[in-house]
Short mmCIF file of C-alpha atoms in Angstrom, two decimals:
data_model
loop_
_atom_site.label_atom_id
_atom_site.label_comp_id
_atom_site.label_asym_id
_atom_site.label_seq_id
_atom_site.Cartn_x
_atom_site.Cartn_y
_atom_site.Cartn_z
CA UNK A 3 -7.79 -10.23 -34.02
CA UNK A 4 -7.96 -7.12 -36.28
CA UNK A 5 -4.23 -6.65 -35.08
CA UNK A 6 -3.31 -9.60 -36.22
CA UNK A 7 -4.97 -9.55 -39.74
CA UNK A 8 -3.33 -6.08 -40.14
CA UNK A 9 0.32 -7.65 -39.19
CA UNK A 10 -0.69 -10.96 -41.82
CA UNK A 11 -1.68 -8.07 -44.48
CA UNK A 12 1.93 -5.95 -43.83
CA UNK A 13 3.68 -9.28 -45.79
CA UNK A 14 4.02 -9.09 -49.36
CA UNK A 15 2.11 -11.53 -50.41
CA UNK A 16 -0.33 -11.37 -47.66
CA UNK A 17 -0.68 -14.02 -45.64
CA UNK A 18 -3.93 -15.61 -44.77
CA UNK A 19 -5.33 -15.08 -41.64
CA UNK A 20 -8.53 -16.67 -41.69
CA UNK A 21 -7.14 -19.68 -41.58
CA UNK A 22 -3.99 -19.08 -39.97
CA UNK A 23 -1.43 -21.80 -40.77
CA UNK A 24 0.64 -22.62 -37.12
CA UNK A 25 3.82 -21.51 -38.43
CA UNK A 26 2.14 -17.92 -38.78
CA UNK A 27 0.74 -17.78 -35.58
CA UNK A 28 3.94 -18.81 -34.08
CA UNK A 29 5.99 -16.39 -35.45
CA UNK A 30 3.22 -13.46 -34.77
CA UNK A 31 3.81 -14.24 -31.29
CA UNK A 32 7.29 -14.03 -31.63
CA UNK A 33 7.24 -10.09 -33.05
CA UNK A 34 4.37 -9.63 -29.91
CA UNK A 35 6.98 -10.85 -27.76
CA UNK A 36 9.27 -8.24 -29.00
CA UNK A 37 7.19 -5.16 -29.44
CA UNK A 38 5.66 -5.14 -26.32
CA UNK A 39 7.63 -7.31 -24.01
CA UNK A 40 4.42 -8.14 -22.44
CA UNK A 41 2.66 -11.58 -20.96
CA UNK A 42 -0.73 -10.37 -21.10
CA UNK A 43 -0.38 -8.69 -24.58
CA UNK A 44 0.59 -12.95 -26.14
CA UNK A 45 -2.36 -14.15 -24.03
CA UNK A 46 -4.64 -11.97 -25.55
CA UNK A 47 -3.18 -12.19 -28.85
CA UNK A 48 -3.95 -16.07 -28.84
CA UNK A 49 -7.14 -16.22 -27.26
CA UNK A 50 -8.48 -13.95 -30.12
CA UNK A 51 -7.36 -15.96 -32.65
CA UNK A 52 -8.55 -19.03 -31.41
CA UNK A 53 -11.65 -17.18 -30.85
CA UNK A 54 -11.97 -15.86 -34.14
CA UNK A 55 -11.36 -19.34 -35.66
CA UNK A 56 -14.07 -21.33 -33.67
CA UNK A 57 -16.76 -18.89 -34.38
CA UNK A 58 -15.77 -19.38 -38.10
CA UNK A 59 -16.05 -23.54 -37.59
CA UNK A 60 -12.90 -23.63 -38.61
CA UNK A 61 -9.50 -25.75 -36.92
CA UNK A 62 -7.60 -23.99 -34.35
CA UNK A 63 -4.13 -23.22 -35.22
CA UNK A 64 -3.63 -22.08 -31.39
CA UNK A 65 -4.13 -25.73 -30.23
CA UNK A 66 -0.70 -26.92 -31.77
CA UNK A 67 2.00 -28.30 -30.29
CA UNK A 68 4.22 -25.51 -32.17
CA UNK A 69 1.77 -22.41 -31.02
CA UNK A 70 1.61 -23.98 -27.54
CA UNK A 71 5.48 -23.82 -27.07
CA UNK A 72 6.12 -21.00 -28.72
CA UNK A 73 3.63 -19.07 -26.25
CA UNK A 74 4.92 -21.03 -23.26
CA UNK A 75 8.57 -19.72 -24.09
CA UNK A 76 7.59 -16.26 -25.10
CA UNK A 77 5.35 -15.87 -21.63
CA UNK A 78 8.48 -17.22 -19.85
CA UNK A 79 10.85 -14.21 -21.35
CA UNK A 80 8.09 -11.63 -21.22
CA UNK A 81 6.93 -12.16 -17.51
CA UNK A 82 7.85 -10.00 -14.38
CA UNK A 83 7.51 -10.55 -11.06
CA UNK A 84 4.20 -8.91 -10.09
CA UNK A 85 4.14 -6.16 -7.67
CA UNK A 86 1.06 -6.31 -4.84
CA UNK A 87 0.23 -3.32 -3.40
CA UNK A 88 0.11 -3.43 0.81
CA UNK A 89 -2.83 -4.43 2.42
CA UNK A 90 -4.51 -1.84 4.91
CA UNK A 91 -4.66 -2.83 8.32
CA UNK A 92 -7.18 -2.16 11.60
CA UNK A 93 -4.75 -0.07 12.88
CA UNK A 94 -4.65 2.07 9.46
CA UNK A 95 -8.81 2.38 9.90
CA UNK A 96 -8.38 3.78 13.62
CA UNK A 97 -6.56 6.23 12.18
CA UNK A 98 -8.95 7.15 9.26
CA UNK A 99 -11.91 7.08 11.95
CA UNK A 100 -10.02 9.62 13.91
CA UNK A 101 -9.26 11.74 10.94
CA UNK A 102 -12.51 11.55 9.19
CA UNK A 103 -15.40 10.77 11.02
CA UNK A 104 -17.62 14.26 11.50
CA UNK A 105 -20.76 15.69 10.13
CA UNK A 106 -18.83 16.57 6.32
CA UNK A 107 -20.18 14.37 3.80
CA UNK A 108 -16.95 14.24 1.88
CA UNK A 109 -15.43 12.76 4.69
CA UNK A 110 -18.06 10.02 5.55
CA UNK A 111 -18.08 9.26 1.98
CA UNK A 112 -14.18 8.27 2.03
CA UNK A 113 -14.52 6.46 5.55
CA UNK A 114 -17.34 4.43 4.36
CA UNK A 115 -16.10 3.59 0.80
CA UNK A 116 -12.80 2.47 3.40
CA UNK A 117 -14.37 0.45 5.96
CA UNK A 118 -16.90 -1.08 3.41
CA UNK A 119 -14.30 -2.34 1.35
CA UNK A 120 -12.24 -3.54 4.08
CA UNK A 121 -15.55 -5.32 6.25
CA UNK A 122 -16.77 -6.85 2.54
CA UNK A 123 -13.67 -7.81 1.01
CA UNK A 124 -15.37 -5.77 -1.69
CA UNK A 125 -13.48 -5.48 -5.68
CA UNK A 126 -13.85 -1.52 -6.73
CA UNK A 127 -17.17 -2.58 -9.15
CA UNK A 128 -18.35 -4.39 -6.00
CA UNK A 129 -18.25 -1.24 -4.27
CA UNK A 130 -19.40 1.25 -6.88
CA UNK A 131 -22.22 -0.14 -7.94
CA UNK A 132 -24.05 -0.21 -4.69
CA UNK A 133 -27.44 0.75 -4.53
CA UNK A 134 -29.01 2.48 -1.58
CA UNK A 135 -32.07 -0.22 -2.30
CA UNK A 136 -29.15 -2.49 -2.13
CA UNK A 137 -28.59 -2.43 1.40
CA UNK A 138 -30.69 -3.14 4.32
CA UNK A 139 -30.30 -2.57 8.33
CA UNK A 140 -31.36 -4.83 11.20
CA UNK A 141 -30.31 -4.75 15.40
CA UNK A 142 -27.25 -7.29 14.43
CA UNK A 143 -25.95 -6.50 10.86
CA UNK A 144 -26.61 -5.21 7.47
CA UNK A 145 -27.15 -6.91 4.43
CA UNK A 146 -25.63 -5.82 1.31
CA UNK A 147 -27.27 -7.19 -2.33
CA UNK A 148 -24.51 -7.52 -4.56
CA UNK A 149 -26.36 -7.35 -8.18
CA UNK A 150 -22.88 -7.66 -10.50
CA UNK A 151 -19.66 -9.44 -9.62
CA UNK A 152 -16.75 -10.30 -11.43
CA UNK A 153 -17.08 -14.25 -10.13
CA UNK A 154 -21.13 -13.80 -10.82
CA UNK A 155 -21.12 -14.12 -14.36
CA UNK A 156 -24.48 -15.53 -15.03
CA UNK A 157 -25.50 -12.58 -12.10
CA UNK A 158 -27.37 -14.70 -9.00
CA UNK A 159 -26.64 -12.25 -7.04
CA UNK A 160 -24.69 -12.49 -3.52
CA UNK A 161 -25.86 -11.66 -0.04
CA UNK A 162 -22.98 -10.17 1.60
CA UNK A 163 -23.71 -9.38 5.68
CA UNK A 164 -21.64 -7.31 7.74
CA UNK A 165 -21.94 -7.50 11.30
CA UNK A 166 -22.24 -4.83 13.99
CA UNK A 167 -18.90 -4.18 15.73
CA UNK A 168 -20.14 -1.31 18.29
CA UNK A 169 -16.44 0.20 18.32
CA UNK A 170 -15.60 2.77 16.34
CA UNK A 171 -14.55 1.43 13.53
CA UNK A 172 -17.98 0.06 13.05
CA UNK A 173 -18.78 -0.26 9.14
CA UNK A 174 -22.41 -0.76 9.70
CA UNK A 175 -23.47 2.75 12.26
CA UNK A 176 -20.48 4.48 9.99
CA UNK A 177 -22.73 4.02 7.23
CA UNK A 178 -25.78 4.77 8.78
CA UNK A 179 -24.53 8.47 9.86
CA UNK A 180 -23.33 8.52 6.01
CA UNK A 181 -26.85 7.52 4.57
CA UNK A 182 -28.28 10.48 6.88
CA UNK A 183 -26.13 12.71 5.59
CA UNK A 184 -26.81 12.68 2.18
CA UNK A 185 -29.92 13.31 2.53
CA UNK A 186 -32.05 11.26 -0.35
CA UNK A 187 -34.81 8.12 -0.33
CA UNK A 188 -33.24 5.34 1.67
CA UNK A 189 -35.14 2.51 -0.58
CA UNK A 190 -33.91 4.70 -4.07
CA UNK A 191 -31.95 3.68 -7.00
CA UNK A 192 -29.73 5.90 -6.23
CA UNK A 193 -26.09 4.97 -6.36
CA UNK A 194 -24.31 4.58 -2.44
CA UNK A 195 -21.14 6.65 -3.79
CA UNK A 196 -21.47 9.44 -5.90
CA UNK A 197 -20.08 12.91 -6.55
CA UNK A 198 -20.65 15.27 -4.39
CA UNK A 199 -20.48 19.05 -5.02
CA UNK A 200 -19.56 21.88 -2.91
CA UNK A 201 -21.95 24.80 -2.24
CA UNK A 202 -19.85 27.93 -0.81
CA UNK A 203 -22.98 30.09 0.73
CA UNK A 204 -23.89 27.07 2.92
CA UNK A 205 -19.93 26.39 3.28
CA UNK A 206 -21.36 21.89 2.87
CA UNK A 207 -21.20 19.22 0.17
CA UNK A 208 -24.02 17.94 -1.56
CA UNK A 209 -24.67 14.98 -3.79
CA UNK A 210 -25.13 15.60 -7.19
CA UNK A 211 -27.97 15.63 -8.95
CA UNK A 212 -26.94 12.90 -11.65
CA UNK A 213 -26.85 9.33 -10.45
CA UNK A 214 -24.15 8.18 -11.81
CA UNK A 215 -21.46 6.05 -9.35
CA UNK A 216 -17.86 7.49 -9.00
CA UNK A 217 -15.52 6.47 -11.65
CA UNK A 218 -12.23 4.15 -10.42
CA UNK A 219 -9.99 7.19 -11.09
CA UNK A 220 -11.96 9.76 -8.82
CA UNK A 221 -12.50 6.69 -6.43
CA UNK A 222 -8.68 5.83 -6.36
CA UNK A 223 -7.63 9.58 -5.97
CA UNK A 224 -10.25 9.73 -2.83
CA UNK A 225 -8.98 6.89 -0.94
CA UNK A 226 -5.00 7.56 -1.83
CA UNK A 227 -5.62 10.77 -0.37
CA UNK A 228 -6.96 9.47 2.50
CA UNK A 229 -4.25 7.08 2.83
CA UNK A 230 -1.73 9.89 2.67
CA UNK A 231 -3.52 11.92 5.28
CA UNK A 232 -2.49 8.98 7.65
CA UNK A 233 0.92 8.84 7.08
CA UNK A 234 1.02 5.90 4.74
CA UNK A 235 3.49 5.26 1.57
CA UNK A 236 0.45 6.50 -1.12
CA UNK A 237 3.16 4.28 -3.77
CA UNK A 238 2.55 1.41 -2.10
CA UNK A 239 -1.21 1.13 -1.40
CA UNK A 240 -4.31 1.11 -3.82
CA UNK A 241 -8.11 0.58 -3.83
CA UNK A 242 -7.45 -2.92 -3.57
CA UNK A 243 -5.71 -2.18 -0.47
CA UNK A 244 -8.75 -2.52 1.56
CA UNK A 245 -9.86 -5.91 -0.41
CA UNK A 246 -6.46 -7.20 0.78
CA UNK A 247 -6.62 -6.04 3.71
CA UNK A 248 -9.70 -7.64 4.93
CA UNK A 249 -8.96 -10.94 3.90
CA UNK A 250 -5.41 -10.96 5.60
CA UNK A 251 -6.65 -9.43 9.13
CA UNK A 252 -9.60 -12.69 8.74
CA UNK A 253 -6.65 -15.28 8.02
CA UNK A 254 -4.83 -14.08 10.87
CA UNK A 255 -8.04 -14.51 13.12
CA UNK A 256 -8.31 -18.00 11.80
CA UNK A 257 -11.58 -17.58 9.86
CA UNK A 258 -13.17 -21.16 8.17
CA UNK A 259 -11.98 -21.61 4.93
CA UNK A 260 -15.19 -22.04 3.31
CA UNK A 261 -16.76 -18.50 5.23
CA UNK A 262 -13.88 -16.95 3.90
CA UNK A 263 -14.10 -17.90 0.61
CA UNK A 264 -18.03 -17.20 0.29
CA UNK A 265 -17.26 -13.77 2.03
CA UNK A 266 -15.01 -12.38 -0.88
CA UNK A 267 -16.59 -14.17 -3.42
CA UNK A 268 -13.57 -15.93 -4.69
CA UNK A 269 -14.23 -19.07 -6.93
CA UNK A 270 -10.82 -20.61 -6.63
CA UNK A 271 -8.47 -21.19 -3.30
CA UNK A 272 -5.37 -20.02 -5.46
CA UNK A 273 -6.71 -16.66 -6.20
CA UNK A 274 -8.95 -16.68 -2.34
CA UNK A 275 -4.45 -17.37 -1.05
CA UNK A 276 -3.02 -14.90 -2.97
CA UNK A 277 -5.04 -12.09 -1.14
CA UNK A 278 -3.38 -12.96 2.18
CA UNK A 279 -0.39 -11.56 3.36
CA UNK A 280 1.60 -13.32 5.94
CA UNK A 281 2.96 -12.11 9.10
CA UNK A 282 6.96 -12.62 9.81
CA UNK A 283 5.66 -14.77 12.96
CA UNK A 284 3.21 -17.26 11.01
CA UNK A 285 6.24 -17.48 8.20
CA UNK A 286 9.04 -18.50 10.99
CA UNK A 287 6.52 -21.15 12.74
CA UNK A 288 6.90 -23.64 9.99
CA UNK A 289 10.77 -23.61 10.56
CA UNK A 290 10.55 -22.47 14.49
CA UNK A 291 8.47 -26.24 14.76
CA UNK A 292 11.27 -28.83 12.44
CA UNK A 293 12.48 -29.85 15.54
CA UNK A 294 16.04 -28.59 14.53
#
């Protein structure tokens, strides 16, 4: 909003922006439009003026028919097709397991931060902000509190469980070998993920002393690397790889809807669908079954 009282204050007169008249707003999307050749950059644009506008009681110029289709044709010439990165598959955790799974806490820390994601259909925040108080173990599964979510806004809380697998790709004994490693109160407030250091006269890592969880940058680097190490594109594949990833391989085995849904924590079925990748197989069936 302060960006767009600066661009009302750059006229000479100055135009009011608190009001805005329609024909002001309009045309402010227009030079947004232009500047930045960006979608998001006109959303945001609008929803703080309309913000800014109902906190002062006053009527919203963004509700007019001449602001509506002037940000309805400027989103049309502004959008791109968006890019998705690939999802990770079972076959791509094999191959981590057989990489990374030893007795070197740097390692177990990328595996697990992997096979988590993937087994919990867990966002990054999902996954950094684990607790070790957070997670509990029992003969069949583990339970995972999820405190903060980005669907959670009034912050119930969600109880994800992951079960026991017994291969090696297990998520749940992977992270019990991790949690031994790292040596600290299993019931702490300590965070699950967290830098580690490396101490040369004892040639192992160690977590660090400040609990603080690992930042999406140091996070992304970790698991790219990891990704790389396997042979994979690094270009095409991201954090929210394993998310993806996770929710195709449970489409594919046919998982009910409404598990799947409650699993990721997704509040809508558009943005629960546009997680799942299709196989060339299930995309021919509709056509291979026409009858033509």
């Amino acid at each position: 909003f302060n960006a767009f009282c600066r661009w009302c204050g750059a006229f000479i007169p100055s135009i009011s922006a608190l009001p805005a008249a329609d024909e002001h707003v309009a045309l402010y999307i227009i030079s947004i439009a232009k500047d930045y050749k960006s979608s998001s950059k006109i959303q945001l644009a609008i929803h703080s003026i309309s913000w800014a506008h109902q906190l002062a009681g006053l009527k919203d110029p963004c509700e007019s028919a001449l602001v509506k289709l002037t940000k309805e044709g400027a989103i049309r010439e502004t959008s791109k097709p968006v890019v998705k990165k690939e999802p990770i598959t079972p076959d791509h955790l094999k191959l981590l397991v057989q990489r990374y799974k030893s007795n070197n806490l740097y390692n177990m820390r990328t595996l697990c931060m992997c096979l988590l994601g993937f087994a919990g259909f867990l966002r990054f925040s999902e996954l950094a902000n684990i607790r070790l108080m957070d997670v509990s173990f029992n003969d069949v599964c583990m339970k995972i509190n999820i405190v903060k979510s980005k669907t959670d806004v009034y912050k119930e809380g969600h109880e994800l469980c992951i079960a026991r697998t017994h291969g090696d790709t297990c998520p749940v004994h992977t992270l019990e070998e991790y949690i031994s490693l790292l040596g600290v109160e299993v019931n702490s407030s300590d965070y699950l993920f967290r830098s580690l250091t490396f101490c040369k006269n004892a040639n192992v890592y160690k977590v660090r002393r400040d609990n603080r969880p690992l930042s999406y940058t140091r996070a992304r680097e970790i698991v790219l690397h990891a990704f790389g190490e396997i042979g994979l594109d690094k270009s095409k594949f991201g954090i929210h790889s394993l998310r993806s990833g996770g929710a195709t391989a449970a489409a594919a085995a046919g998982i009910n809807d409404r598990l799947f849904k409650k699993h990721g924590r997704w509040r809508s079925e558009k943005a629960k669908d546009g997680y799942v990748r299709e196989s060339i197989q299930e995309k021919l069936f509709v056509t291979q079954n026409l009858g033509i």
